[in-house]
Short mmCIF file of C-alpha atoms in Angstrom, two decimals:
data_model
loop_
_atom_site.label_atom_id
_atom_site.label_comp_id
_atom_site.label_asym_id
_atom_site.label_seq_id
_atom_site.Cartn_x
_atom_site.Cartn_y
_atom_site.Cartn_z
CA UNK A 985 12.19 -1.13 -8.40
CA UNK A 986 11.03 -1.21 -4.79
CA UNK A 987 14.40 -3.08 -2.63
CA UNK A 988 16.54 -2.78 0.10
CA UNK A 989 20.01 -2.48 -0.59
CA UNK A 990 23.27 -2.94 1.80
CA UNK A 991 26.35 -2.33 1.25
CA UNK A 992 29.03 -4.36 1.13
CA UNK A 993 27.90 -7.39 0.77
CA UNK A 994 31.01 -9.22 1.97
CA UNK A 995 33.17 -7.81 4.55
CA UNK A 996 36.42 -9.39 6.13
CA UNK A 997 37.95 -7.41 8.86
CA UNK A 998 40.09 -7.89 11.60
CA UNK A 999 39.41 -7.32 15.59
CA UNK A 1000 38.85 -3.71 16.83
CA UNK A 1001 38.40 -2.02 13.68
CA UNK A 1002 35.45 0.02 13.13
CA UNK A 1003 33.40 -0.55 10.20
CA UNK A 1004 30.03 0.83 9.03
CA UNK A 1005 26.99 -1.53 6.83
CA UNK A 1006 24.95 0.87 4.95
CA UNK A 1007 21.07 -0.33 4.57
CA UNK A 1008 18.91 1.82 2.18
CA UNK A 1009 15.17 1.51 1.22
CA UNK A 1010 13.07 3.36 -1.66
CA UNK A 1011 9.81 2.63 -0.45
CA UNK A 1012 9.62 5.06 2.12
CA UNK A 1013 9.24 2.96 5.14
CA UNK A 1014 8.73 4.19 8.37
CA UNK A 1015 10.19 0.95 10.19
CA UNK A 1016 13.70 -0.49 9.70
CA UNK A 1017 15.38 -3.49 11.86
CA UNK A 1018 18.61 -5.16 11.36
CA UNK A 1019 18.89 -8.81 12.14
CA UNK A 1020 21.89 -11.22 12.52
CA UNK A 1021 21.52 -14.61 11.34
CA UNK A 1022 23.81 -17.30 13.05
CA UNK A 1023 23.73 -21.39 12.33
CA UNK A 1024 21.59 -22.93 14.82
CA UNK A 1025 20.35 -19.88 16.21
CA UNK A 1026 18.21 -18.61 13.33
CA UNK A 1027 17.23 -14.55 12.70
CA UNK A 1028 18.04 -12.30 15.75
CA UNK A 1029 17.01 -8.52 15.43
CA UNK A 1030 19.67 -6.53 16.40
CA UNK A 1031 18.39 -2.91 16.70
CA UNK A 1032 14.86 -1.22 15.14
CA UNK A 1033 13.89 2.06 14.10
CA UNK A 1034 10.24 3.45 13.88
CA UNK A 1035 10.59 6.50 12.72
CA UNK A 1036 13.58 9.22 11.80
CA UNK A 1037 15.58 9.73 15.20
CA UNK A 1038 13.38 6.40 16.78
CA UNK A 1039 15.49 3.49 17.31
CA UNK A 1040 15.22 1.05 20.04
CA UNK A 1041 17.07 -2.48 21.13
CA UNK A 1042 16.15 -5.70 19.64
CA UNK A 1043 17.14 -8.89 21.42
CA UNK A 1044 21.37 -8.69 21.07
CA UNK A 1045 22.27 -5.01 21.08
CA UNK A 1046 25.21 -5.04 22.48
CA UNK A 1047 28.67 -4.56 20.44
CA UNK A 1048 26.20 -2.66 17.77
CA UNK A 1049 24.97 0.84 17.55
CA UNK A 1050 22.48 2.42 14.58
CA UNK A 1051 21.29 6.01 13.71
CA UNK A 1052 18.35 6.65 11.61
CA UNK A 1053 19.07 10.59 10.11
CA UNK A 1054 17.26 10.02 7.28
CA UNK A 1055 14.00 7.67 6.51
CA UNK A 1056 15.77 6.13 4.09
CA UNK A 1057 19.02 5.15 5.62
CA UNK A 1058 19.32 3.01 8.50
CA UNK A 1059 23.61 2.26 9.16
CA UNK A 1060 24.49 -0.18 11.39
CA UNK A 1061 28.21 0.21 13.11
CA UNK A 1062 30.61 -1.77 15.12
CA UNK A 1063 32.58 0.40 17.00
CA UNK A 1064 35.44 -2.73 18.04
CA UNK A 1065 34.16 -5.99 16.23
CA UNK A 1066 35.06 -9.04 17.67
CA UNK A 1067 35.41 -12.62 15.96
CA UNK A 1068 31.87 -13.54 18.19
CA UNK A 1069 30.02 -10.67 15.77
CA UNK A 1070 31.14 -13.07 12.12
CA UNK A 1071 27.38 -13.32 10.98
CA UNK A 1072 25.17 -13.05 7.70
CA UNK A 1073 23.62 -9.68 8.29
CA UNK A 1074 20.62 -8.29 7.32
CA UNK A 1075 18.64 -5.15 6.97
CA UNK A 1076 15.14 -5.15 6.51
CA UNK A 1077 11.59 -2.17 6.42
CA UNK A 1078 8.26 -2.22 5.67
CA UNK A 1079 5.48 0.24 6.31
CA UNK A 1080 4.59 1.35 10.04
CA UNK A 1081 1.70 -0.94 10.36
CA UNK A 1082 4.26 -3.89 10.22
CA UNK A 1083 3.06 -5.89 7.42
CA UNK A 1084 5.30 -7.58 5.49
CA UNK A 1085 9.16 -6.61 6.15
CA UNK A 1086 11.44 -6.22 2.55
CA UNK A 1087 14.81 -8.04 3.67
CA UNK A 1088 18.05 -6.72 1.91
CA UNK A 1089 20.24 -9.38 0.18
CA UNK A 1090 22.51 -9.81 2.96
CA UNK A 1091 26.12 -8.71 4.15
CA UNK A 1092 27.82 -11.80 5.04
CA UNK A 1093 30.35 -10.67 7.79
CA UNK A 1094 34.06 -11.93 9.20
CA UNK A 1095 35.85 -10.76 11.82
CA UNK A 1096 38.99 -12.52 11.76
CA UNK B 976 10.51 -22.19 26.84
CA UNK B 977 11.61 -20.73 23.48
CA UNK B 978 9.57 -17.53 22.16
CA UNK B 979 9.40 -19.19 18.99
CA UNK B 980 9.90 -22.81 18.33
CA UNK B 981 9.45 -25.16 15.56
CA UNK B 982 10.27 -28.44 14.10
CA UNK B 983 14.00 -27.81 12.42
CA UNK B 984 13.14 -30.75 10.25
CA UNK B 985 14.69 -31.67 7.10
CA UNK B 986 11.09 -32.39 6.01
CA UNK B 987 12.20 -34.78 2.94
CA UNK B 988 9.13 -35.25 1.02
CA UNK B 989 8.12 -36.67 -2.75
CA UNK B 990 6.69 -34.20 -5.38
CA UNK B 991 2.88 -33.95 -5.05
CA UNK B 992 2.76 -34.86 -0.99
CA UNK B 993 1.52 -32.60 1.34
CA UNK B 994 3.31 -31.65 4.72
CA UNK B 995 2.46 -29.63 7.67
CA UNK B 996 4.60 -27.26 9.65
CA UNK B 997 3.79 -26.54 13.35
CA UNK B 998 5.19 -23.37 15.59
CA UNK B 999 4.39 -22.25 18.41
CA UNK B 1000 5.25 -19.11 19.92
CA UNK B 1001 5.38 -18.33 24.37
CA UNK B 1002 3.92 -14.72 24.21
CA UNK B 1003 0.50 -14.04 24.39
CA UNK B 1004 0.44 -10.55 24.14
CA UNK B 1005 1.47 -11.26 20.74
CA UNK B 1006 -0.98 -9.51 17.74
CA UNK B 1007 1.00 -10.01 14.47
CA UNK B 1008 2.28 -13.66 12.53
CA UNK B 1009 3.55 -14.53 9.79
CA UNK B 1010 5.22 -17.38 7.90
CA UNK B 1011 8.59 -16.67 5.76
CA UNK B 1012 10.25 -18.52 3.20
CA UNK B 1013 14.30 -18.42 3.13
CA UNK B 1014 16.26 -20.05 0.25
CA UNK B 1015 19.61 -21.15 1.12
CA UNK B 1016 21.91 -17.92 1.42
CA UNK B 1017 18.79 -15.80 0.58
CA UNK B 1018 17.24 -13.33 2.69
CA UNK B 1019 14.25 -14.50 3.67
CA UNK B 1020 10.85 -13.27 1.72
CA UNK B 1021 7.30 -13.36 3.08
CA UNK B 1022 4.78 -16.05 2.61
CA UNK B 1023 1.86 -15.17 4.07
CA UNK B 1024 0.57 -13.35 7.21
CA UNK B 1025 -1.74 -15.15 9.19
CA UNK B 1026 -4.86 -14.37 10.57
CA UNK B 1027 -6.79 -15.61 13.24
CA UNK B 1028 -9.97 -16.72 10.50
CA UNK B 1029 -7.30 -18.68 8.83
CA UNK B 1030 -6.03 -18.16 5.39
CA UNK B 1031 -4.85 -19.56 1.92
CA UNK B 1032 -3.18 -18.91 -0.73
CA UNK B 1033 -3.32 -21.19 -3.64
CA UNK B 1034 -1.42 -24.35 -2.24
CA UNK B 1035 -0.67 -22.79 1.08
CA UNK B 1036 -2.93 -22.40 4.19
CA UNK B 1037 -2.20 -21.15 7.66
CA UNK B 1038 -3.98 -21.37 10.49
CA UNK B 1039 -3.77 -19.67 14.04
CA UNK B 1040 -5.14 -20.84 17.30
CA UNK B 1041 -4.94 -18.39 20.09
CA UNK B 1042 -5.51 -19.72 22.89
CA UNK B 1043 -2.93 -22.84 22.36
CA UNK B 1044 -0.24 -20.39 20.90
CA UNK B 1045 -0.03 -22.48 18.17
CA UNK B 1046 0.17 -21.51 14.32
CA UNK B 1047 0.59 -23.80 11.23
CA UNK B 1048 1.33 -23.94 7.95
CA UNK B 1049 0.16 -26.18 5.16
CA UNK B 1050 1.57 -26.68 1.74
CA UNK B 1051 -0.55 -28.89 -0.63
CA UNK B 1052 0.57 -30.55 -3.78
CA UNK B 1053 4.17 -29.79 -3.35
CA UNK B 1054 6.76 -28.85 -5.59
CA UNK B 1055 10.55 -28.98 -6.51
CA UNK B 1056 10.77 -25.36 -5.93
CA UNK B 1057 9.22 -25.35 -2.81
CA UNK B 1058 12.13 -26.44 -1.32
CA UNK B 1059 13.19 -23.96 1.13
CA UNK B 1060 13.23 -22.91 5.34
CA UNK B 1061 9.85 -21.75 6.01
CA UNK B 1062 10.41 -19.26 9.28
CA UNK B 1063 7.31 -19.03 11.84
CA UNK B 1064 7.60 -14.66 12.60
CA UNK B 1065 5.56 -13.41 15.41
CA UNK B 1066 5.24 -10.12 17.13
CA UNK B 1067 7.37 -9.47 20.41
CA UNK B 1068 3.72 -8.13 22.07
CA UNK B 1069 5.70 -4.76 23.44
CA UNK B 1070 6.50 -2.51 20.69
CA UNK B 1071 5.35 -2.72 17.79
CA UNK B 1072 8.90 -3.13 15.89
CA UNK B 1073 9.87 -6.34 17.76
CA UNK B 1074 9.42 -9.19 15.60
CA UNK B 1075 10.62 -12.54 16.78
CA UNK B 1076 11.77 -15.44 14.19
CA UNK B 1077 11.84 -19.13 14.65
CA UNK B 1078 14.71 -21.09 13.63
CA UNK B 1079 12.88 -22.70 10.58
CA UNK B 1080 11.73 -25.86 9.36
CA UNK B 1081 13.76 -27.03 6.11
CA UNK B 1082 11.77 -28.88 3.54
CA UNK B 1083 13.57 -30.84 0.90
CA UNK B 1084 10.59 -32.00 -2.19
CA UNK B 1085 12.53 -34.83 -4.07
CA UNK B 1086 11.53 -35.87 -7.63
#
């Protein structure tokens, strides 16, 4: 079955400790993107990756970093979370010519 | 002005009505659009894509106009489980990656 998966789905966590959201895809997409979706403020992309080693800023970067190793594996990592980074995550790809973009379920984050 | 904006609604409409959604979008370097459908807690799945000939699909028909910066989407007939956030999606116009999302319009189809 063609999906993107992430991993965990819920996370609780406390100030200044690092933590890692795995994002995975099986359909061999060039393009991933994580987005942050907030109440009121709707889907904000995060960081996007074009290619293996390609990855480039969205619109709110900062507190966030990503690596793209592998084509199918697309990590996104706080470093220090703060409480301002509590947010339903998600991780999404589709194919280079940006057509329609598979979202994964979802990692609904707290940083307490 | 927003890059994307739409109507947040709630959109409360009877089974069977029709009901438009509006967005418009401040970029025109944009090239790519799209309309999304999010169910509460859900990540959000596509719609349909929108073209600048216009386009439907079954109940559904989108429309672009370019030169207002102004897309639309149109849901005839509608149903219980049509219920959702419908999110206007259009292309940042710099690289290609750089999709921006409206806020959504939430429709509510009551019995």
């Amino acid at each position: 079955e063609a999906q993107v998966t992430q991993n965990p789905r819920y996370l609780i966590t406390v100030t200044g400790k690092k933590l890692t959201v795995t994002c995975s895809q099986n359909m061999n997409h060039e393009y991933m993107s994580w987005y942050r979706q907030d109440p009121g403020l709707g889907l904000r992309q995060i960081y996007y990756s074009m290619n293996v080693e390609v990855t480039d800023k969205g619109d709110v970067p900062e507190g966030y970093k990503v690596s793209r190793k592998e084509k199918r594996n697309f990590p996104l990592i706080l470093e220090s979370p703060s409480p301002n980074q509590t947010s339903l995550y998600f991780c999404a790809s589709s194919s280079y010519k940006v057509n329609e973009q598979f979202f994964g379920p979802g990692t609904r984050l707290t940083v307490l | 002005r927003k890059e994307v904006e739409q109507d947040p609604g709630p959109f409360n409409v009877p089974e069977g009505a029709t009901v438009a959604f509006n967005c418009t979008y401040s970029n025109s370097a944009s090239q790519s659009f799209f309309w999304y459908r999010q169910d509460c807690r859900k990540e959000p799945k596509l719609l349909m894509s929108v073209y600048s000939s216009g386009n439907e699909d079954g109940r559904f028909t989108a429309q672009l106009n370019r030169a207002s910066q102004y897309i639309s989407l149109l849901i005839r007939d509608s149903k219980l489980s049509d219920s959702a956030t419908y999110l206007c999606v259009v292309s940042g116009g710099g690289s290609q990656g750089n999709l921006i999302f409206g806020k959504g319009t939430k429709l509510s189809v009551k019995p």
